mmCIF file of C-alpha atoms and ligand atoms in Angstrom:
data_model
loop_
_atom_site.group_PDB
_atom_site.id
_atom_site.type_symbol
_atom_site.label_atom_id
_atom_site.label_comp_id
_atom_site.label_asym_id
_atom_site.label_seq_id
_atom_site.Cartn_x
_atom_site.Cartn_y
_atom_site.Cartn_z
ATOM 1 C CA MET A 10 74.200 49.089 41.075
ATOM 2 C CA SER A 11 76.855 49.199 43.963
ATOM 3 C CA GLU A 12 75.813 53.237 44.171
ATOM 4 C CA ASN A 13 72.372 52.340 45.328
ATOM 5 C CA GLN A 14 73.610 49.675 47.032
ATOM 6 C CA ARG A 15 76.318 51.369 49.125
ATOM 7 C CA ALA A 16 73.101 53.667 50.087
ATOM 8 C CA LEU A 17 70.735 51.434 51.429
ATOM 9 C CA ILE A 18 73.959 49.758 53.484
ATOM 10 C CA ASP A 19 74.623 53.379 54.694
ATOM 11 C CA ARG A 20 70.720 53.978 55.265
ATOM 12 C CA LEU A 21 70.422 50.191 56.893
ATOM 13 C CA THR A 22 73.189 50.764 59.081
ATOM 14 C CA ALA A 23 72.367 54.630 60.097
ATOM 15 C CA ALA A 24 68.538 53.048 60.929
ATOM 16 C CA CYS A 25 70.516 50.811 63.387
ATOM 17 C CA GLY A 26 71.225 53.380 65.405
ATOM 18 C CA GLY A 27 73.592 52.912 68.662
ATOM 19 C CA SER A 28 77.086 54.388 66.882
ATOM 20 C CA TYR A 29 79.407 56.157 68.995
ATOM 21 C CA LEU A 30 80.768 59.083 67.948
ATOM 22 C CA PRO A 31 85.168 58.825 66.535
ATOM 23 C CA GLU A 32 85.594 61.069 69.716
ATOM 24 C CA VAL A 33 84.272 58.624 71.922
ATOM 25 C CA ARG A 34 84.952 55.470 70.632
ATOM 26 C CA ARG A 35 88.861 56.920 71.297
ATOM 27 C CA ARG A 36 88.741 56.927 74.712
ATOM 28 C CA TYR A 37 89.029 53.460 75.022
ATOM 29 C CA PHE A 38 92.001 51.656 73.962
ATOM 30 C CA ILE A 39 91.346 49.089 70.944
ATOM 31 C CA SER A 40 93.734 48.898 68.381
ATOM 32 C CA GLY A 41 92.674 48.006 64.723
ATOM 33 C CA PRO A 42 95.192 45.357 63.352
ATOM 34 C CA GLN A 43 96.827 45.943 59.765
ATOM 35 C CA TRP A 44 95.950 42.566 58.678
ATOM 36 C CA ALA A 45 92.188 42.681 60.048
ATOM 37 C CA ALA A 46 90.959 45.430 57.513
ATOM 38 C CA ALA A 47 93.454 43.986 54.961
ATOM 39 C CA TYR A 48 92.430 40.583 54.784
ATOM 40 C CA GLN A 49 91.233 39.649 51.669
ATOM 41 C CA GLY A 50 88.673 36.926 52.115
ATOM 42 C CA GLN A 51 91.501 33.808 51.202
ATOM 43 C CA ALA A 52 92.162 30.562 53.462
ATOM 44 C CA LEU A 53 91.614 26.983 53.397
ATOM 45 C CA PHE A 54 89.033 26.225 50.590
ATOM 46 C CA HIS A 55 88.818 29.694 49.533
ATOM 47 C CA ALA A 56 89.808 32.580 46.639
ATOM 48 C CA PRO A 57 90.285 35.982 48.231
ATOM 49 C CA THR A 58 86.563 38.077 48.030
ATOM 50 C CA ARG A 59 88.683 41.307 48.273
ATOM 51 C CA GLU A 60 90.541 43.739 46.855
ATOM 52 C CA PRO A 61 94.035 44.582 48.407
ATOM 53 C CA ILE A 62 94.515 47.718 50.367
ATOM 54 C CA THR A 63 97.018 49.542 51.670
ATOM 55 C CA TYR A 64 98.444 50.665 54.984
ATOM 56 C CA HIS A 65 97.420 53.759 53.972
ATOM 57 C CA ASP A 66 93.955 52.829 53.756
ATOM 58 C CA VAL A 67 94.010 51.424 56.970
ATOM 59 C CA ILE A 68 95.400 54.500 58.717
ATOM 60 C CA CYS A 69 92.974 56.644 57.305
ATOM 61 C CA GLN A 70 90.487 54.497 57.573
ATOM 62 C CA TYR A 71 90.586 53.883 61.108
ATOM 63 C CA ALA A 72 91.194 57.330 61.912
ATOM 64 C CA ARG A 73 87.352 58.472 60.098
ATOM 65 C CA ILE A 74 86.427 55.677 62.489
ATOM 66 C CA GLY A 75 87.520 56.919 65.596
ATOM 67 C CA ILE A 76 90.015 53.107 65.802
ATOM 68 C CA GLY A 77 92.748 55.268 68.142
ATOM 69 C CA TYR A 78 95.513 52.814 67.755
ATOM 70 C CA TRP A 79 97.097 50.108 65.040
ATOM 71 C CA THR A 80 99.207 46.837 64.777
ATOM 72 C CA THR A 81 100.652 45.356 62.507
ATOM 73 C CA HIS A 82 103.109 42.304 61.593
ATOM 74 C CA ASP A 83 106.348 43.024 59.941
ATOM 75 C CA THR A 84 105.389 42.039 56.970
ATOM 76 C CA ASP A 85 102.255 43.017 56.817
ATOM 77 C CA VAL A 86 103.656 45.833 55.895
ATOM 78 C CA ILE A 87 107.150 45.002 54.141
ATOM 79 C CA PRO A 88 107.808 42.813 52.089
ATOM 80 C CA THR A 89 109.483 39.404 53.404
ATOM 81 C CA GLU A 90 112.804 39.970 50.941
ATOM 82 C CA THR A 91 112.692 43.997 52.465
ATOM 83 C CA LEU A 92 113.308 43.163 55.871
ATOM 84 C CA LEU A 93 116.384 44.493 57.093
ATOM 85 C CA THR A 94 117.556 46.596 54.366
ATOM 86 C CA ASP A 95 117.482 50.179 54.698
ATOM 87 C CA ARG A 96 114.114 50.130 52.087
ATOM 88 C CA GLN A 97 112.581 48.964 55.443
ATOM 89 C CA TRP A 98 113.450 52.029 56.867
ATOM 90 C CA GLU A 99 112.131 53.833 54.344
ATOM 91 C CA ILE A 100 108.480 52.491 54.635
ATOM 92 C CA VAL A 101 108.747 52.460 58.421
ATOM 93 C CA ASN A 102 109.272 56.577 57.734
ATOM 94 C CA ASP A 103 106.265 56.363 56.441
ATOM 95 C CA ILE A 104 104.265 54.603 58.087
ATOM 96 C CA LYS A 105 105.673 56.693 61.193
ATOM 97 C CA ARG A 106 103.987 60.009 59.060
ATOM 98 C CA THR A 107 100.938 58.120 57.947
ATOM 99 C CA LEU A 108 100.352 57.221 61.481
ATOM 100 C CA ASP A 109 101.215 60.904 62.686
ATOM 101 C CA GLN A 110 98.871 62.389 60.207
ATOM 102 C CA HIS A 111 96.300 60.765 60.633
ATOM 103 C CA GLY A 112 96.473 61.041 64.762
ATOM 104 C CA LEU A 113 97.104 57.097 65.280
ATOM 105 C CA LYS A 114 99.526 55.887 67.284
ATOM 106 C CA CYS A 115 100.721 52.559 67.134
ATOM 107 C CA SER A 116 100.828 50.109 69.722
ATOM 108 C CA MET A 117 101.612 46.529 69.146
ATOM 109 C CA VAL A 118 104.279 44.774 66.693
ATOM 110 C CA THR A 119 104.296 41.377 66.006
ATOM 111 C CA THR A 120 106.523 39.347 63.675
ATOM 112 C CA GLU A 121 104.972 36.993 61.106
ATOM 113 C CA THR A 122 106.538 33.343 61.471
ATOM 114 C CA PHE A 123 104.164 31.449 59.862
ATOM 115 C CA PHE A 124 102.887 32.492 56.553
ATOM 116 C CA HIS A 125 106.500 32.342 54.355
ATOM 117 C CA PRO A 126 108.424 28.799 53.451
ATOM 118 C CA VAL A 127 111.306 29.814 56.122
ATOM 119 C CA TRP A 128 108.812 28.965 58.465
ATOM 120 C CA ALA A 129 108.414 25.882 57.063
ATOM 121 C CA ALA A 130 109.461 24.213 60.183
ATOM 122 C CA SER A 131 108.592 26.957 62.607
ATOM 123 C CA ALA A 132 111.349 29.618 63.616
ATOM 124 C CA ALA A 133 113.018 27.069 66.141
ATOM 125 C CA ALA A 134 113.644 24.830 63.255
ATOM 126 C CA GLU A 135 117.214 22.496 63.840
ATOM 127 C CA ALA A 136 118.493 24.327 60.953
ATOM 128 C CA PRO A 137 120.520 27.025 62.967
ATOM 129 C CA GLU A 138 120.806 29.024 60.002
ATOM 130 C CA ILE A 139 117.237 29.415 60.574
ATOM 131 C CA ARG A 140 116.942 30.101 64.474
ATOM 132 C CA ALA A 141 119.856 32.430 63.502
ATOM 133 C CA TYR A 142 117.356 33.885 60.881
ATOM 134 C CA ALA A 143 114.493 33.854 63.011
ATOM 135 C CA ALA A 144 115.914 35.808 65.792
ATOM 136 C CA GLN A 145 117.315 38.515 63.808
ATOM 137 C CA ARG A 146 113.743 38.811 62.483
ATOM 138 C CA LEU A 147 112.226 39.091 66.311
ATOM 139 C CA ALA A 148 115.700 41.849 67.092
ATOM 140 C CA ASN A 149 114.328 43.951 63.904
ATOM 141 C CA THR A 150 110.896 43.908 64.859
ATOM 142 C CA VAL A 151 111.463 45.039 68.573
ATOM 143 C CA ARG A 152 113.470 47.972 66.833
ATOM 144 C CA ILE A 153 110.678 48.823 64.391
ATOM 145 C CA GLY A 154 108.286 48.827 67.684
ATOM 146 C CA HIS A 155 110.679 51.488 69.059
ATOM 147 C CA HIS A 156 110.595 53.778 66.239
ATOM 148 C CA LEU A 157 107.183 53.773 65.370
ATOM 149 C CA GLY A 158 106.501 54.192 69.243
ATOM 150 C CA ALA A 159 105.259 51.053 70.453
ATOM 151 C CA GLN A 160 104.194 49.756 73.410
ATOM 152 C CA PHE A 161 103.821 45.538 72.989
ATOM 153 C CA ALA A 162 105.256 43.179 71.442
ATOM 154 C CA VAL A 163 102.935 40.054 70.697
ATOM 155 C CA TYR A 164 104.803 36.294 69.601
ATOM 156 C CA TRP A 165 101.766 33.972 68.569
ATOM 157 C CA PRO A 166 104.487 30.748 67.746
ATOM 158 C CA GLY A 167 101.441 28.950 65.318
ATOM 159 C CA THR A 168 103.832 26.451 63.500
ATOM 160 C CA LEU A 169 105.868 25.364 66.993
ATOM 161 C CA GLY A 170 104.093 22.092 66.401
ATOM 162 C CA TYR A 171 103.556 19.347 64.012
ATOM 163 C CA LEU A 172 101.412 17.617 61.607
ATOM 164 C CA VAL A 173 103.425 13.865 61.307
ATOM 165 C CA GLN A 174 105.382 11.836 64.315
ATOM 166 C CA GLY A 175 108.659 11.477 65.127
ATOM 167 C CA ALA A 176 110.285 14.540 63.832
ATOM 168 C CA VAL A 177 110.045 16.914 66.660
ATOM 169 C CA GLU A 178 111.275 16.409 69.834
ATOM 170 C CA GLU A 179 109.740 18.984 71.979
ATOM 171 C CA THR A 180 111.852 19.968 74.792
ATOM 172 C CA GLN A 181 114.885 20.741 72.524
ATOM 173 C CA THR A 182 112.498 22.824 70.164
ATOM 174 C CA LEU A 183 111.259 24.787 73.303
ATOM 175 C CA CYS A 184 114.517 25.489 74.049
ATOM 176 C CA TRP A 185 115.472 27.350 70.543
ATOM 177 C CA PHE A 186 111.711 28.932 71.303
ATOM 178 C CA ALA A 187 113.073 30.728 74.506
ATOM 179 C CA GLU A 188 116.435 31.582 72.465
ATOM 180 C CA GLY A 189 114.723 33.288 69.892
ATOM 181 C CA LEU A 190 112.553 35.207 72.584
ATOM 182 C CA ASN A 191 115.486 36.094 74.782
ATOM 183 C CA THR A 192 116.943 37.980 71.254
ATOM 184 C CA ALA A 193 114.075 39.796 71.539
ATOM 185 C CA CYS A 194 114.265 40.857 75.212
ATOM 186 C CA GLU A 195 117.936 41.501 74.663
ATOM 187 C CA ALA A 196 117.522 43.526 71.783
ATOM 188 C CA ASP A 197 114.653 45.561 73.096
ATOM 189 C CA ILE A 198 116.843 46.911 76.522
ATOM 190 C CA GLU A 199 118.803 47.495 74.228
ATOM 191 C CA THR A 200 117.309 49.765 71.731
ATOM 192 C CA ALA A 201 115.524 51.105 74.962
ATOM 193 C CA ARG A 202 118.642 52.030 76.392
ATOM 194 C CA GLN A 203 119.826 53.860 73.178
ATOM 195 C CA LYS A 204 115.836 55.802 72.560
ATOM 196 C CA ASN A 205 115.533 56.182 76.492
ATOM 197 C CA ARG A 206 111.934 54.908 76.432
ATOM 198 C CA PRO A 207 110.511 52.465 78.158
ATOM 199 C CA THR A 208 111.223 48.196 77.126
ATOM 200 C CA LEU A 209 108.343 46.973 75.591
ATOM 201 C CA LYS A 210 105.973 44.783 76.926
ATOM 202 C CA HIS A 211 106.480 40.709 75.275
ATOM 203 C CA CYS A 212 103.146 39.183 75.103
ATOM 204 C CA LEU A 213 102.680 35.517 74.086
ATOM 205 C CA GLU A 214 99.336 34.256 72.495
ATOM 206 C CA ALA A 215 98.594 30.662 72.564
ATOM 207 C CA LYS A 216 96.045 28.819 70.005
ATOM 208 C CA PRO A 217 95.368 25.474 70.345
ATOM 209 C CA PHE A 218 95.068 24.112 66.791
ATOM 210 C CA GLU A 219 95.807 25.307 63.269
ATOM 211 C CA PRO A 220 97.831 26.008 61.356
ATOM 212 C CA GLN A 221 99.574 23.230 62.914
ATOM 213 C CA ALA A 222 97.662 20.045 64.328
ATOM 214 C CA GLU A 223 100.082 19.126 67.411
ATOM 215 C CA ILE A 224 100.295 22.513 69.429
ATOM 216 C CA LEU A 225 103.823 22.994 71.693
ATOM 217 C CA LEU A 226 102.400 25.722 73.186
ATOM 218 C CA PRO A 227 98.361 25.622 73.176
ATOM 219 C CA THR A 228 96.574 27.506 75.515
ATOM 220 C CA THR A 229 97.295 30.429 78.106
ATOM 221 C CA ASP A 230 98.329 28.478 80.553
ATOM 222 C CA ALA A 231 100.757 26.637 79.041
ATOM 223 C CA MET A 232 102.269 30.391 77.624
ATOM 224 C CA LEU A 233 102.174 30.800 81.834
ATOM 225 C CA ALA A 234 103.977 27.391 82.734
ATOM 226 C CA PHE A 235 106.945 28.669 79.920
ATOM 227 C CA ILE A 236 107.912 31.917 80.979
ATOM 228 C CA SER A 237 108.324 30.083 84.789
ATOM 229 C CA SER A 238 110.239 27.988 82.981
ATOM 230 C CA GLY A 239 113.237 28.993 83.894
ATOM 231 C CA LEU A 240 114.628 29.037 80.212
ATOM 232 C CA LEU A 241 113.775 32.915 79.580
ATOM 233 C CA THR A 242 116.687 35.533 80.953
ATOM 234 C CA HIS A 243 114.317 37.882 80.761
ATOM 235 C CA PRO A 244 110.623 36.377 82.529
ATOM 236 C CA GLU A 245 109.951 40.030 83.846
ATOM 237 C CA MET A 246 109.517 41.633 80.669
ATOM 238 C CA VAL A 247 107.470 38.462 78.969
ATOM 239 C CA GLY A 248 103.213 38.363 79.863
ATOM 240 C CA VAL A 249 99.987 36.766 77.036
ATOM 241 C CA ASN A 250 97.956 38.243 75.108
ATOM 242 C CA PRO A 251 95.033 35.842 75.084
ATOM 243 C CA GLU A 252 92.984 35.556 71.983
ATOM 244 C CA TYR A 253 88.961 34.584 73.609
ATOM 245 C CA LEU A 254 88.394 32.507 70.144
ATOM 246 C CA HIS A 255 91.073 30.388 70.819
ATOM 247 C CA GLU A 256 91.052 29.890 74.248
ATOM 248 C CA LEU A 257 86.922 28.877 73.532
ATOM 249 C CA MET A 258 88.526 26.602 70.282
ATOM 250 C CA TRP A 259 90.095 24.405 73.130
ATOM 251 C CA GLY A 260 86.902 24.612 75.830
ATOM 252 C CA ALA A 261 88.106 26.689 77.844
ATOM 253 C CA ALA A 262 86.237 29.444 79.886
ATOM 254 C CA PRO A 263 88.014 32.047 77.946
ATOM 255 C CA ARG A 264 87.177 34.531 81.379
ATOM 256 C CA ALA A 265 88.586 31.371 83.604
ATOM 257 C CA ALA A 266 91.772 31.415 81.034
ATOM 258 C CA LEU A 267 91.587 35.429 81.927
ATOM 259 C CA ALA A 268 91.296 35.062 85.172
ATOM 260 C CA ARG A 269 94.261 32.433 86.271
ATOM 261 C CA ALA A 270 96.385 35.196 83.882
ATOM 262 C CA LEU A 271 95.644 37.712 86.087
ATOM 263 C CA LEU A 272 96.369 36.144 89.216
ATOM 264 C CA ALA A 273 99.921 35.577 87.510
ATOM 265 C CA GLY A 274 100.454 39.225 86.772
ATOM 266 C CA LYS A 275 101.091 39.142 83.141
ATOM 267 C CA LEU A 276 97.472 39.823 81.124
ATOM 268 C CA TRP A 277 98.993 42.602 79.000
ATOM 269 C CA HIS A 278 97.137 41.981 76.021
ATOM 270 C CA PHE A 279 93.738 40.848 74.694
ATOM 271 C CA ASP A 280 92.899 39.796 71.474
ATOM 272 C CA ILE A 281 89.202 40.255 70.684
ATOM 273 C CA ASN A 282 86.621 38.407 69.054
ATOM 274 C CA ASP A 283 84.556 35.860 68.738
ATOM 275 C CA GLY A 284 83.320 32.274 67.881
ATOM 276 C CA TYR A 285 82.320 28.616 68.410
ATOM 277 C CA ARG A 286 83.741 26.163 70.442
ATOM 278 C CA LEU A 287 85.994 23.023 69.293
ATOM 279 C CA LYS A 288 85.909 24.587 65.655
ATOM 280 C CA HIS A 289 88.824 25.587 63.829
ATOM 281 C CA ASP A 290 89.523 29.853 64.322
ATOM 282 C CA VAL A 291 87.042 31.548 62.812
ATOM 283 C CA ASP A 292 87.858 35.235 63.562
ATOM 284 C CA VAL A 293 83.931 36.201 64.432
ATOM 285 C CA ALA A 294 83.600 40.092 65.349
ATOM 286 C CA VAL A 295 83.547 40.243 68.884
ATOM 287 C CA GLY A 296 80.001 39.951 70.279
ATOM 288 C CA LEU A 297 78.003 37.944 67.721
ATOM 289 C CA VAL A 298 78.124 34.947 68.613
ATOM 290 C CA ASN A 299 78.797 34.615 72.541
ATOM 291 C CA PRO A 300 77.740 37.979 73.858
ATOM 292 C CA LEU A 301 76.814 36.854 77.196
ATOM 293 C CA ASP A 302 79.853 35.690 77.611
ATOM 294 C CA TRP A 303 81.499 38.798 76.734
ATOM 295 C CA LEU A 304 79.634 40.189 79.518
ATOM 296 C CA ASN A 305 81.187 38.330 81.259
ATOM 297 C CA VAL A 306 84.068 38.829 80.998
ATOM 298 C CA LEU A 307 83.910 42.405 80.811
ATOM 299 C CA VAL A 308 82.541 42.509 84.486
ATOM 300 C CA LEU A 309 85.779 40.727 85.303
ATOM 301 C CA LEU A 310 88.535 42.941 83.545
ATOM 302 C CA ARG A 311 86.961 45.520 85.244
ATOM 303 C CA SER A 312 86.811 44.472 88.320
ATOM 304 C CA HIS A 313 90.409 43.865 88.195
ATOM 305 C CA ASP A 314 90.721 46.782 86.351
ATOM 306 C CA TYR A 315 92.468 45.911 83.160
ATOM 307 C CA ASN A 316 94.156 49.191 81.531
ATOM 308 C CA GLY A 317 96.222 46.663 78.855
ATOM 309 C CA PRO A 318 94.784 47.073 74.565
ATOM 310 C CA PHE A 319 91.571 45.424 73.187
ATOM 311 C CA ASN A 320 92.750 44.101 70.033
ATOM 312 C CA LEU A 321 90.452 43.614 66.971
ATOM 313 C CA ASP A 322 91.823 40.456 65.734
ATOM 314 C CA PHE A 323 88.852 39.522 63.581
ATOM 315 C CA LYS A 324 87.876 38.637 59.979
ATOM 316 C CA PRO A 325 85.805 40.477 58.408
ATOM 317 C CA PRO A 326 83.360 37.420 56.622
ATOM 318 C CA ARG A 327 83.798 36.352 52.829
ATOM 319 C CA THR A 328 80.678 38.650 52.366
ATOM 320 C CA THR A 329 81.226 42.146 53.251
ATOM 321 C CA SER A 330 82.480 44.054 50.374
ATOM 322 C CA ASN A 331 85.975 46.155 50.735
ATOM 323 C CA TYR A 332 82.954 49.008 51.412
ATOM 324 C CA GLY A 333 80.635 46.773 54.109
ATOM 325 C CA VAL A 334 84.384 46.606 56.052
ATOM 326 C CA PHE A 335 84.857 49.895 56.915
ATOM 327 C CA GLN A 336 81.288 51.429 56.899
ATOM 328 C CA VAL A 337 79.639 48.392 58.998
ATOM 329 C CA SER A 338 82.482 45.361 60.076
ATOM 330 C CA PHE A 339 84.880 47.434 61.971
ATOM 331 C CA PRO A 340 82.261 50.207 63.428
ATOM 332 C CA THR A 341 79.826 48.299 64.628
ATOM 333 C CA ALA A 342 82.468 45.907 66.181
ATOM 334 C CA VAL A 343 84.004 49.339 68.174
ATOM 335 C CA ASP A 344 80.023 49.476 69.095
ATOM 336 C CA ARG A 345 79.802 46.009 69.980
ATOM 337 C CA PHE A 346 83.089 46.436 72.107
ATOM 338 C CA ILE A 347 82.294 50.111 74.094
ATOM 339 C CA THR A 348 78.218 48.682 74.803
ATOM 340 C CA LEU A 349 79.654 45.588 76.749
ATOM 341 C CA TRP A 350 82.153 48.021 78.231
ATOM 342 C CA GLU A 351 79.562 50.112 79.461
ATOM 343 C CA MET A 352 77.186 46.946 79.832
ATOM 344 C CA ALA A 353 79.756 45.230 82.594
ATOM 345 C CA GLY A 354 79.956 49.260 84.373
ATOM 346 C CA GLU A 355 75.770 48.622 84.760
ATOM 347 C CA ALA A 356 76.460 45.047 86.095
ATOM 348 C CA LEU A 357 79.512 46.506 88.586
ATOM 349 C CA ALA A 358 76.625 48.860 90.403
ATOM 350 C CA ASP A 359 73.678 47.066 90.186
ATOM 351 C CA PRO A 360 72.413 46.950 93.661
ATOM 352 C CA ILE A 361 70.658 43.407 92.414
ATOM 353 C CA MET A 362 73.700 41.523 91.733
ATOM 354 C CA LYS A 363 75.734 43.877 94.307
ATOM 355 C CA GLU A 364 73.081 42.807 97.122
ATOM 356 C CA ALA A 365 72.983 39.133 95.848
ATOM 357 C CA THR A 366 76.816 38.851 95.873
ATOM 358 C CA GLU A 367 77.455 40.674 98.894
ATOM 359 C CA THR A 368 74.930 38.527 101.046
ATOM 360 C CA LEU A 369 76.620 34.657 98.933
ATOM 361 C CA LYS A 370 80.107 36.065 100.729
ATOM 362 C CA ALA A 371 78.222 36.910 104.377
ATOM 363 C CA GLY A 372 77.069 33.950 104.849
ATOM 364 C CA GLY A 373 74.370 32.058 106.109
ATOM 365 C CA GLY A 374 75.535 31.430 108.889
ATOM 366 C CA GLY A 375 75.202 28.293 111.149
ATOM 367 C CA LYS A 376 77.406 26.615 112.502
ATOM 368 C CA GLY A 377 78.581 22.603 114.325
ATOM 369 C CA ALA A 378 77.058 19.936 112.216
ATOM 370 C CA VAL A 379 77.450 19.698 108.702
ATOM 371 C CA GLY A 380 74.056 19.409 108.343
ATOM 372 C CA ASP A 381 73.190 22.858 109.425
ATOM 373 C CA LEU A 382 75.587 24.740 107.671
ATOM 374 C CA VAL A 383 73.740 22.959 104.323
ATOM 375 C CA ALA A 384 70.471 24.130 105.971
ATOM 376 C CA ALA A 385 71.714 27.737 106.062
ATOM 377 C CA ASN A 386 72.378 28.382 103.493
ATOM 378 C CA ARG A 387 70.333 26.773 101.280
ATOM 379 C CA GLU A 388 68.200 29.238 99.827
ATOM 380 C CA LEU A 389 71.232 31.710 99.944
ATOM 381 C CA LEU A 390 72.030 29.670 96.873
ATOM 382 C CA THR A 391 69.298 30.011 94.868
ATOM 383 C CA LEU A 392 71.017 33.488 93.992
ATOM 384 C CA HIS A 393 73.116 32.210 91.413
ATOM 385 C CA GLU A 394 70.803 31.837 89.392
ATOM 386 C CA LEU A 395 68.908 34.953 89.952
ATOM 387 C CA ILE A 396 72.536 36.518 89.312
ATOM 388 C CA ALA A 397 72.768 34.894 85.982
ATOM 389 C CA HIS A 398 69.403 36.199 84.963
ATOM 390 C CA ARG A 399 70.122 39.933 86.018
ATOM 391 C CA LEU A 400 73.212 39.654 83.592
ATOM 392 C CA PHE A 401 70.986 38.263 81.280
ATOM 393 C CA GLN A 402 68.362 41.348 82.042
ATOM 394 C CA ILE A 403 71.353 43.702 82.100
ATOM 395 C CA LEU A 404 72.534 42.334 78.124
ATOM 396 C CA ILE A 405 69.072 42.768 77.098
ATOM 397 C CA GLY A 406 68.323 46.239 78.930
ATOM 398 C CA GLN A 407 65.295 45.267 80.530
ATOM 399 C CA HIS A 408 66.993 46.521 84.331
ATOM 400 C CA ARG A 409 66.259 50.091 82.063
ATOM 401 C CA GLY A 410 62.943 49.310 81.874
ATOM 402 C CA ARG A 411 63.130 47.499 78.351
ATOM 403 C CA ARG A 412 59.476 45.917 78.450
ATOM 404 C CA TYR A 413 57.399 43.229 76.015
ATOM 405 C CA SER A 414 54.207 43.813 76.097
ATOM 406 C CA LEU A 415 52.014 41.123 75.626
HETATM 407 C C1 3MF B 518 96.474 34.112 64.023
HETATM 408 C C2 3MF B 518 96.263 35.259 65.346
HETATM 409 C C3 3MF B 518 97.405 35.728 64.450
HETATM 410 C C4 3MF B 518 98.129 36.524 65.695
HETATM 411 C C5 3MF B 518 98.919 38.016 65.666
HETATM 412 C C6 3MF B 518 99.834 38.486 66.197
HETATM 413 C C7 3MF B 518 97.275 36.540 62.227
HETATM 414 O O1 3MF B 518 94.876 32.626 64.806
HETATM 415 O O2 3MF B 518 95.383 35.100 66.312
HETATM 416 O O3 3MF B 518 96.633 36.663 63.602
HETATM 417 O O4 3MF B 518 96.923 37.642 66.838
HETATM 418 O O5 3MF B 518 99.990 37.035 64.637
HETATM 419 O O6 3MF B 518 100.983 38.214 66.579
HETATM 420 MG MG1 MG B 519 95.500 36.852 67.289
HETATM 421 MG MG1 MG B 520 93.477 33.877 65.707
#
């Protein structure tokens, strides 16, 4: 039964066409999180629908698909009680061997500071012993990152906030949060020196709501302000990891949020996925909800030579099987990303887009009275809508002659 169904999935996937070879996929800086592939479909209101899988399974499948980079939380691969013990290094060494054996690299490590009960009052809790433990955990992740050859450390302070009023003092909590990051940067400088490696890029990831109701650093803009608040001892080591859906969730234009991070020189890492405005964090795979907006986002990133990772931080839906995660979910997400990336290149090279944009920039002339300025640009401004139409045509392939005959 399930053998026949797998054969059907394979046949229909092949019939879709449009998939890239693993070696082509490996040319892009696409990273696959341990937690995304291992997600079992459990969430608020939901029991798991998939069997647990190990990092061996994930790394081996990413290698087969052509996902060249792997990312992880400390506790995705090391049980909390085992962290900070000798046994931890046995696991880390086994991960390193597994990555080497399959030709993958670890690009990013992150500390889980939201799941375990120790984080009930966040990693910047009132109790000094919790904050000391948090600092140890962050420094430990930095050391694991160096051991695995990572370039990035990400911080998602999802528990930094509150559900009920009155107990949390925001300025104090933010100072405590900064102390944790300062410890991580200092541990990084020390470890990088010992290992003769560059320091990591430390990237802050914001989410406007969930799991807390009120979040102290809810947006990428808030993170940028925090980096330049004066609380960090090494602000030059700290940038951002925006997540497409996290920005969309609060109602932002993700492209504009990315533009602000680019201008600040802080766009170092990018979590890619899709979803809906003002809903919870559904983590749909890239391009399945907002392909036109995604194309426009990638036009921006290509035109600014963004060369950081694209981290596949989505969740295969509960309806997808363990088999489907690696046969359909990950390969199709990667292929949609690559297609959108290549389309963005076509948008940038498109003669119509180019001429329209350059004409707008040259301006319609006119001098003197304000009425003349308006009149001189009136017809030109119709180009805005024409450009939008052209972007849509590029999305659906009409610029390459795709036709619908009626
Ligand atoms: C939550 C997230 C996180 C972060 C991860 C990296 C579990 O919505 O997006 O994924 O990306 O913690 O730091
Ligand atoms: Mg994320
Ligand atoms: Mg998320």
